PDB file of C-alpha atoms and ligand atoms in Angstrom:
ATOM      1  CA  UNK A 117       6.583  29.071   4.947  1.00 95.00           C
ATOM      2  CA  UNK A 118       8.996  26.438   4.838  1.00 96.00           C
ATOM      3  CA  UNK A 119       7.072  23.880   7.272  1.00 98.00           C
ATOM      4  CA  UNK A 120       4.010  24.413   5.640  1.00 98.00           C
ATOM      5  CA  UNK A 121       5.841  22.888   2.766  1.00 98.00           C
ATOM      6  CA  UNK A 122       6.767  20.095   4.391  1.00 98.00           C
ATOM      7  CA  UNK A 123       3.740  19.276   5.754  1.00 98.00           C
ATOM      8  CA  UNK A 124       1.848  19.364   2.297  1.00 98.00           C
ATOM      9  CA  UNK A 125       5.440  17.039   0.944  1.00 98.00           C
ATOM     10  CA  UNK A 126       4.306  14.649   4.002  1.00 98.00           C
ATOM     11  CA  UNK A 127       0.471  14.824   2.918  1.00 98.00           C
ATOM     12  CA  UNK A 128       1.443  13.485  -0.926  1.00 98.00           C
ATOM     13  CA  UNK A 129       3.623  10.733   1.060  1.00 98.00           C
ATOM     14  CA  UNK A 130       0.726  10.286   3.128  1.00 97.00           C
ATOM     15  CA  UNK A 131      -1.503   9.055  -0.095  1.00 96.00           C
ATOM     16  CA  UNK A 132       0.374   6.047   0.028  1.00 96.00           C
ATOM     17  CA  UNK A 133      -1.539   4.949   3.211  1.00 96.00           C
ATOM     18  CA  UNK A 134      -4.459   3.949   1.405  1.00 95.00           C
ATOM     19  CA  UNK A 135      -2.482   1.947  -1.718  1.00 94.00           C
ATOM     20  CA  UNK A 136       1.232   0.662  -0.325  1.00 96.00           C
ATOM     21  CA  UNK A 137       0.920   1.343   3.274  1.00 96.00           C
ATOM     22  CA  UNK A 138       4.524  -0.812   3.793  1.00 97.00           C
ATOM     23  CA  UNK A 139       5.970   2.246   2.488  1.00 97.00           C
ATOM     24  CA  UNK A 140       3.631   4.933   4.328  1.00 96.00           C
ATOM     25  CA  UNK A 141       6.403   5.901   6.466  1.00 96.00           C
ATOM     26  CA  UNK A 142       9.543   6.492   4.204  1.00 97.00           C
ATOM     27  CA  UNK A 143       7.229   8.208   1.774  1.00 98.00           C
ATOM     28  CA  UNK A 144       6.091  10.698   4.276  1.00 98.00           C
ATOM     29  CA  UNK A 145       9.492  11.621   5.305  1.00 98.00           C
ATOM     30  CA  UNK A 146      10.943  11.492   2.306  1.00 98.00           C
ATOM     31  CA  UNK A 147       7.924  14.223   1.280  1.00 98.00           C
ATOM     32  CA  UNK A 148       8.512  16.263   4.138  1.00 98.00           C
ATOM     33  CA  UNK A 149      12.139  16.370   3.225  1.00 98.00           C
ATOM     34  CA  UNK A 150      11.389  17.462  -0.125  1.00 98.00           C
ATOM     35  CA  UNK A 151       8.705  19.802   0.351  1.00 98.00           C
ATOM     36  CA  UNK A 152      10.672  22.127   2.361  1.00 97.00           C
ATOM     37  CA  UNK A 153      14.458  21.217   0.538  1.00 98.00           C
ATOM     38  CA  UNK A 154      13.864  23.640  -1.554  1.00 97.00           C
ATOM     39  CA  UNK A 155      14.270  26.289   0.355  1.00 96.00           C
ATOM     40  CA  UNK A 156      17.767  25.669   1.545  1.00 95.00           C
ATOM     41  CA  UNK A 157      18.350  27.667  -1.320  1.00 95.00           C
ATOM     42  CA  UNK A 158      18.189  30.174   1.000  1.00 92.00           C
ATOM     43  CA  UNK A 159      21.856  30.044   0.673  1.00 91.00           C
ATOM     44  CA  UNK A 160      21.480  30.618  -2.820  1.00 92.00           C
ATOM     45  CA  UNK A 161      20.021  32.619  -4.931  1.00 94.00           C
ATOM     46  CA  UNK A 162      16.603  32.367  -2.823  1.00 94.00           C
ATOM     47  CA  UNK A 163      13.384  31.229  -4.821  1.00 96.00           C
ATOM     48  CA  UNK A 164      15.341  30.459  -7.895  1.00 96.00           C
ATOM     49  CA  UNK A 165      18.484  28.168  -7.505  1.00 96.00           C
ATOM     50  CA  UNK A 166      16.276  25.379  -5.963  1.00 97.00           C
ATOM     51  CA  UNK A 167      12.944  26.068  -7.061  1.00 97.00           C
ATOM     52  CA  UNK A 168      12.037  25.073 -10.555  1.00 98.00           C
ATOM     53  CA  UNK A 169       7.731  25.184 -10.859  1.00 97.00           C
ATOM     54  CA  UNK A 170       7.473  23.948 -14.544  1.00 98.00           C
ATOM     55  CA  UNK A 171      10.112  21.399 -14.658  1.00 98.00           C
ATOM     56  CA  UNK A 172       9.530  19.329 -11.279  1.00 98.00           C
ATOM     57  CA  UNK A 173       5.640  19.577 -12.050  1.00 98.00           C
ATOM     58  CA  UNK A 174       6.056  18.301 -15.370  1.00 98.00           C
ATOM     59  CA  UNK A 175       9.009  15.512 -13.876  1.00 98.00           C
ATOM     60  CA  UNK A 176       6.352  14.787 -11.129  1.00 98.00           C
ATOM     61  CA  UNK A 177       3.394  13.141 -13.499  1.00 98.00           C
ATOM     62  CA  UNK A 178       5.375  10.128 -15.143  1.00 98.00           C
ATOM     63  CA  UNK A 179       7.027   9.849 -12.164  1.00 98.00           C
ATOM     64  CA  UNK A 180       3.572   9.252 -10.605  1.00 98.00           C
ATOM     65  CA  UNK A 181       2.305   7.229 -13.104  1.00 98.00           C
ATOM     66  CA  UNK A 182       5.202   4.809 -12.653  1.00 98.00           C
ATOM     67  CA  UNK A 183       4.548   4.772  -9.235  1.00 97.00           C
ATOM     68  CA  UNK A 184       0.874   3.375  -9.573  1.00 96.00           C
ATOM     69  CA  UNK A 185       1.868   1.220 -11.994  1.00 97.00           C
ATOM     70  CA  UNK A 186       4.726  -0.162 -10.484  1.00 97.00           C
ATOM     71  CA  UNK A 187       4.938   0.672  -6.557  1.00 97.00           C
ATOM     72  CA  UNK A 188       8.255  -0.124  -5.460  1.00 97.00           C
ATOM     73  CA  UNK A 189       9.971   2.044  -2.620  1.00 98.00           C
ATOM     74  CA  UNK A 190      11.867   3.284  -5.180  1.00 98.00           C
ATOM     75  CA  UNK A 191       9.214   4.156  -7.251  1.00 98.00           C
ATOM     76  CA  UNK A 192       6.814   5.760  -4.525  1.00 98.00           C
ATOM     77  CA  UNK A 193       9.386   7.931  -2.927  1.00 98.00           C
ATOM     78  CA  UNK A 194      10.735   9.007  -5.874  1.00 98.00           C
ATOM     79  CA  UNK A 195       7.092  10.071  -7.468  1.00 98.00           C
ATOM     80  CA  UNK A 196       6.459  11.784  -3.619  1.00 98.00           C
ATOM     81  CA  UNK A 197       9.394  13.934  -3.927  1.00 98.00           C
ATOM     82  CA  UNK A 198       9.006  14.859  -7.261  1.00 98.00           C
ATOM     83  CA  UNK A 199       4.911  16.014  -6.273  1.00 98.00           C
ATOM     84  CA  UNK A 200       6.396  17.670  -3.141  1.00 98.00           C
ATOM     85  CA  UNK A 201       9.412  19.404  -4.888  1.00 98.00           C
ATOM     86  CA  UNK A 202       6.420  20.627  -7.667  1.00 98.00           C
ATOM     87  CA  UNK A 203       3.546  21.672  -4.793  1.00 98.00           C
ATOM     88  CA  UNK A 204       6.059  23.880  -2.917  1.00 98.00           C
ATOM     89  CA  UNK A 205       7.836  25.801  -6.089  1.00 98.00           C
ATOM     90  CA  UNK A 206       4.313  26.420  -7.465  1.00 98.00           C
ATOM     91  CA  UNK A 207       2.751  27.326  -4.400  1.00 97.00           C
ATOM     92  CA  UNK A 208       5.126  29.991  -3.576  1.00 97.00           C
ATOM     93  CA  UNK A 209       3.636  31.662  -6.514  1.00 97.00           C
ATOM     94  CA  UNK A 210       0.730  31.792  -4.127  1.00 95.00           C
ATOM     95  CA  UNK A 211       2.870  33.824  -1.584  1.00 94.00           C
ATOM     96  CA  UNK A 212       3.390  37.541  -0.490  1.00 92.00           C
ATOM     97  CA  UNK A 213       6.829  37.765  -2.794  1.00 92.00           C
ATOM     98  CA  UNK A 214      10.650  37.729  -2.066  1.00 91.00           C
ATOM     99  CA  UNK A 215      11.022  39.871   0.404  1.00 89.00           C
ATOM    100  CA  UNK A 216      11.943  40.433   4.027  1.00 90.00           C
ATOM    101  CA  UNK A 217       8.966  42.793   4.678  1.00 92.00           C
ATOM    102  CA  UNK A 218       6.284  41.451   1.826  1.00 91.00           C
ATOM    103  CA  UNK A 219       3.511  43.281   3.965  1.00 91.00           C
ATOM    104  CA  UNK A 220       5.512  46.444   3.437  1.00 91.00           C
ATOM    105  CA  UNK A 221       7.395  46.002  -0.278  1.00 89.00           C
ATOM    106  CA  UNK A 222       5.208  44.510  -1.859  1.00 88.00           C
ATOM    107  CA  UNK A 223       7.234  42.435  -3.727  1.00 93.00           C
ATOM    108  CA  UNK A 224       7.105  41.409  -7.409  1.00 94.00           C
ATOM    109  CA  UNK A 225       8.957  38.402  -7.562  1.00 96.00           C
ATOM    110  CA  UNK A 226       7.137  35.290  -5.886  1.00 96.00           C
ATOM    111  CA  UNK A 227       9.020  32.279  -7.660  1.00 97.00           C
ATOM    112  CA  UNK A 228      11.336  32.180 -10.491  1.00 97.00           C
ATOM    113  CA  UNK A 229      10.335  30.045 -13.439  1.00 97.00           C
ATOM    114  CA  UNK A 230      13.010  29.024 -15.387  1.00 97.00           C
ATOM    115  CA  UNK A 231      11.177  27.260 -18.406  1.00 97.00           C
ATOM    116  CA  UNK A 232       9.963  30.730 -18.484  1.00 97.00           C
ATOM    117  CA  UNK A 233      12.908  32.652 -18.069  1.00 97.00           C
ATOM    118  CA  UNK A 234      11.567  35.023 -15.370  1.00 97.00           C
ATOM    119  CA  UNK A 235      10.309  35.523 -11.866  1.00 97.00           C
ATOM    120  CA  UNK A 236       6.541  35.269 -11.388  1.00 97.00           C
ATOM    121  CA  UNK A 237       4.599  37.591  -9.804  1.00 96.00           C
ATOM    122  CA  UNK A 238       3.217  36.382  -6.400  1.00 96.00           C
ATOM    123  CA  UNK A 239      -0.748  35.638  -6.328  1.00 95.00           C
ATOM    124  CA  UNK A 240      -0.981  36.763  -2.613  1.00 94.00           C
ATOM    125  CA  UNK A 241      -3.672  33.972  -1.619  1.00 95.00           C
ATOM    126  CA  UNK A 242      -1.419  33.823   1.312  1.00 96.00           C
ATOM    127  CA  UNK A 243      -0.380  37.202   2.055  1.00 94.00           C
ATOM    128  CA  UNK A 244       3.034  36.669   3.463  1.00 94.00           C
ATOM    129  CA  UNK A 245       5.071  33.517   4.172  1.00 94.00           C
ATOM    130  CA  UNK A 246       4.437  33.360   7.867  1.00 95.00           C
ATOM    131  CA  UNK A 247       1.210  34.917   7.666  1.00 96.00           C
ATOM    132  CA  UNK A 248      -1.991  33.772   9.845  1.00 97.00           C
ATOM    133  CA  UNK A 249      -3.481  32.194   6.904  1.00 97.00           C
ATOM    134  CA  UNK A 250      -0.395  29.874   5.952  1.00 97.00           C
ATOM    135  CA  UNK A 251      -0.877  29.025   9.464  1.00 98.00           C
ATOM    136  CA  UNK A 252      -3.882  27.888   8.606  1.00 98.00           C
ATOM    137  CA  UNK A 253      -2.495  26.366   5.022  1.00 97.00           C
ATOM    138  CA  UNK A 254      -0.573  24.508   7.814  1.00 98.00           C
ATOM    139  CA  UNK A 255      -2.949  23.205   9.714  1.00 98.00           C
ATOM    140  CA  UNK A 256      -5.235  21.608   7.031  1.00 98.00           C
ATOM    141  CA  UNK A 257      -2.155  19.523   5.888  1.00 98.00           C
ATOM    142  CA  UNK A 258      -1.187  19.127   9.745  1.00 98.00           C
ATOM    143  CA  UNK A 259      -4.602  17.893  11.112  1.00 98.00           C
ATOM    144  CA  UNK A 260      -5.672  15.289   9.214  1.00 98.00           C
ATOM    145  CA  UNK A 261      -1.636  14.084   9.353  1.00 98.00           C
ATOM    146  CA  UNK A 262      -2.011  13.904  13.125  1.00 97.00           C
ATOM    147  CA  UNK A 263      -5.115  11.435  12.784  1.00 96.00           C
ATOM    148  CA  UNK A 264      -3.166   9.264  10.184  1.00 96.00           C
ATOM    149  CA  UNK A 265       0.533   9.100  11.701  1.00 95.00           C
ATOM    150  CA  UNK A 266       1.762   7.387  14.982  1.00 93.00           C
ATOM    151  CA  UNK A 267       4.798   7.465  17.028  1.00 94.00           C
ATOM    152  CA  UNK A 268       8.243   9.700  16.054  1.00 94.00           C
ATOM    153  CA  UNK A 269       5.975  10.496  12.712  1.00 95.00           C
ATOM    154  CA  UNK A 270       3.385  12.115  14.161  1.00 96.00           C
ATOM    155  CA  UNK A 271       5.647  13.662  16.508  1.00 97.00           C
ATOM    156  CA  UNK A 272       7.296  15.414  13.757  1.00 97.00           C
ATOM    157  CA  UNK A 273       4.110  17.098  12.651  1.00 98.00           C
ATOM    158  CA  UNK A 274       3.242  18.001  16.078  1.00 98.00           C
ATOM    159  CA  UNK A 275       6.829  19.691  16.273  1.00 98.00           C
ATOM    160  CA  UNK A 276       6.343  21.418  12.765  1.00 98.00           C
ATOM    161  CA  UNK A 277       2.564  22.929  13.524  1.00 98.00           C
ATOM    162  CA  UNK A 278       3.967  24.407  16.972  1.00 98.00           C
ATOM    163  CA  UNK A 279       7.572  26.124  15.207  1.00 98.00           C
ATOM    164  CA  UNK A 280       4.936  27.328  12.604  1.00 98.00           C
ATOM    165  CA  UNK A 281       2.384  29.018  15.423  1.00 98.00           C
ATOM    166  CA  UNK A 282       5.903  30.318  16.636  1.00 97.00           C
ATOM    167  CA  UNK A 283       6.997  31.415  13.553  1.00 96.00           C
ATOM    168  CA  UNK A 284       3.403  33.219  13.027  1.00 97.00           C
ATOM    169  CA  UNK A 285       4.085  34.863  16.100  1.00 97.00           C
ATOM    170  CA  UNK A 286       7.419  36.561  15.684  1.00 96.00           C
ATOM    171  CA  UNK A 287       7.046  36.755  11.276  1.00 95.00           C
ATOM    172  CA  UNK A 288       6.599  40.162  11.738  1.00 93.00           C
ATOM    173  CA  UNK A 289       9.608  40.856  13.771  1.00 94.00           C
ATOM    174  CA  UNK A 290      11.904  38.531  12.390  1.00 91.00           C
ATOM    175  CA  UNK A 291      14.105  41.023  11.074  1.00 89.00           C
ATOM    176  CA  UNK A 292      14.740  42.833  14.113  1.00 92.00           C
ATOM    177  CA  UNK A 293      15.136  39.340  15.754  1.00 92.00           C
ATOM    178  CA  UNK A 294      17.785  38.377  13.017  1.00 91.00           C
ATOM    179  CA  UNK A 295      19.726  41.439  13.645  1.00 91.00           C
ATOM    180  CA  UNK A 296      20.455  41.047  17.295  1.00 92.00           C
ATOM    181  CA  UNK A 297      20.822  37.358  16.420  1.00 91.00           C
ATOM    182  CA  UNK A 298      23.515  38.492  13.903  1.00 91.00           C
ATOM    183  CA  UNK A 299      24.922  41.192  16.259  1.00 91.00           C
ATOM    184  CA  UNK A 300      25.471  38.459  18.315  1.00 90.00           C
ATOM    185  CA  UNK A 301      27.381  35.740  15.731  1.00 89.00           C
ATOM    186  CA  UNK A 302      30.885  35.582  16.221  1.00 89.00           C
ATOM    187  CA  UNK A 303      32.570  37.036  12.323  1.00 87.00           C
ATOM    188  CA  UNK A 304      33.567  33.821  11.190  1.00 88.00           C
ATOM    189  CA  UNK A 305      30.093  31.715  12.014  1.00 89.00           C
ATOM    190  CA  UNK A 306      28.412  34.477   9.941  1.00 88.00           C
ATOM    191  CA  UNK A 307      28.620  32.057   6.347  1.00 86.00           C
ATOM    192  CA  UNK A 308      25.516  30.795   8.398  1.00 87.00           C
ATOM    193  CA  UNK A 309      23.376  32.762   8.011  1.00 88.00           C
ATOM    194  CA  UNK A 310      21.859  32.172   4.827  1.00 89.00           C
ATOM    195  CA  UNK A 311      21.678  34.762   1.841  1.00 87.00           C
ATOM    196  CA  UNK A 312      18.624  36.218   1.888  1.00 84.00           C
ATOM    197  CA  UNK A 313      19.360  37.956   4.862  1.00 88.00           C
ATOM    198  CA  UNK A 314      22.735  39.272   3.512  1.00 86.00           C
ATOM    199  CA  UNK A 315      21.068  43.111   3.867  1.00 83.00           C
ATOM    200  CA  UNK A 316      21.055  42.252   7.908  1.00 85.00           C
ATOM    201  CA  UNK A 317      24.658  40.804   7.743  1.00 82.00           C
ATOM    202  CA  UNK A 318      26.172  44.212   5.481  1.00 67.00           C
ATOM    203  CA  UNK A 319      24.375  46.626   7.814  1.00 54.00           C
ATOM    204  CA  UNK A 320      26.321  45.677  10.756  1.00 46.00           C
TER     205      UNK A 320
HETATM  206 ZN1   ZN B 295      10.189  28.238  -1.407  1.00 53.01          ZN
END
């Protein structure tokens, strides 16, 4: 899920704690940004349009290396974004698939690849996004975060671990909760809604 994301994007800022602590605090955000930006392509063609596994892994390692070498805030947030953008497009390869029922369709698309030219297949380590076991993905980035972080920081991952027990909660009912919400959004604030739940927005 998309906060699990973010709080793995934070973790990779978070590495910065132990070399250039001065800029512990913009890397972490700008990591938590970036692991779940991705997935405002939502609004897109979800999975594809914003994710790209090769190309931001392979972007991500000199981008790294230039950041050890030469730490600058430029540098470092640059080389966190690029690891978050990377972690989150390949680890939705890890997922239950595209889908608003993955438990049910068993999807075949997790992530498209497009150095590859085609979707890959999801792994299913995590059987669903939302499922109890991101939630757990969630809280081994989320834990050790709390014990690092301070202040509005830590607050943040406090809020994200608590909307992702939430979002564990309801995953399963989401589209029946997205249809009422839906039933319930005036015509013309219905370009909200992003894309992926188009099949909810025609069937009304
Ligand atoms: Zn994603």
């Amino acid at each position: 899920m998309a906060t699990t994301h973010a709080l793995y994007g934070m973790a990779a800022g978070a590495v910065t704690l132990a070399t250039v602590p001065e800029y512990a605090p913009v890397a972490m955000l700008v990591g938590y940004v970036a692991g779940f930006l991705p997935d405002l392509d939502a609004y897109a063609e979800h999975r594809r349009t914003l994710h790209f596994p090769v190309y931001f892994s392979v972007l991500a390692v000199p981008a790294t290396l230039l950041a050890a070498l030469w730490p600058t805030l430029a540098s470092v947030s640059l080389a966190t974004a690029l690891v978050a953008l990377a972690a989150h497009s390949v680890m939705d390869a890890g997922g239950g698939g595209l889908s608003l029922r993955p438990w049910v369709e068993q999807p075949d698309r997790a992530v498209y690849s497009h150095y590859h030219g085609r979707w890959v297949a999801p792994r299913r380590f995590v059987a669903y996004d939302g499922a109890p076991s991101d939630l757990v993905l969630a809280l081994a980035a989320g834990l050790p975060l709390l014990a690092v972080t301070a202040g509005s920081v830590r607050l943040l991952v406090v809020a994200t671990l608590v909307f992702s027990g939430v979002y564990v909660l309801v995953r399963k009912r989401l589209v029946e909760i997205v249809t009422v919400a839906i039933r319930y959004t005036p015509r013309r604030l219905l370009v909200l809604v992003p894309r992926r739940f188009d099949e909810l927005v025609d069937g009304e």
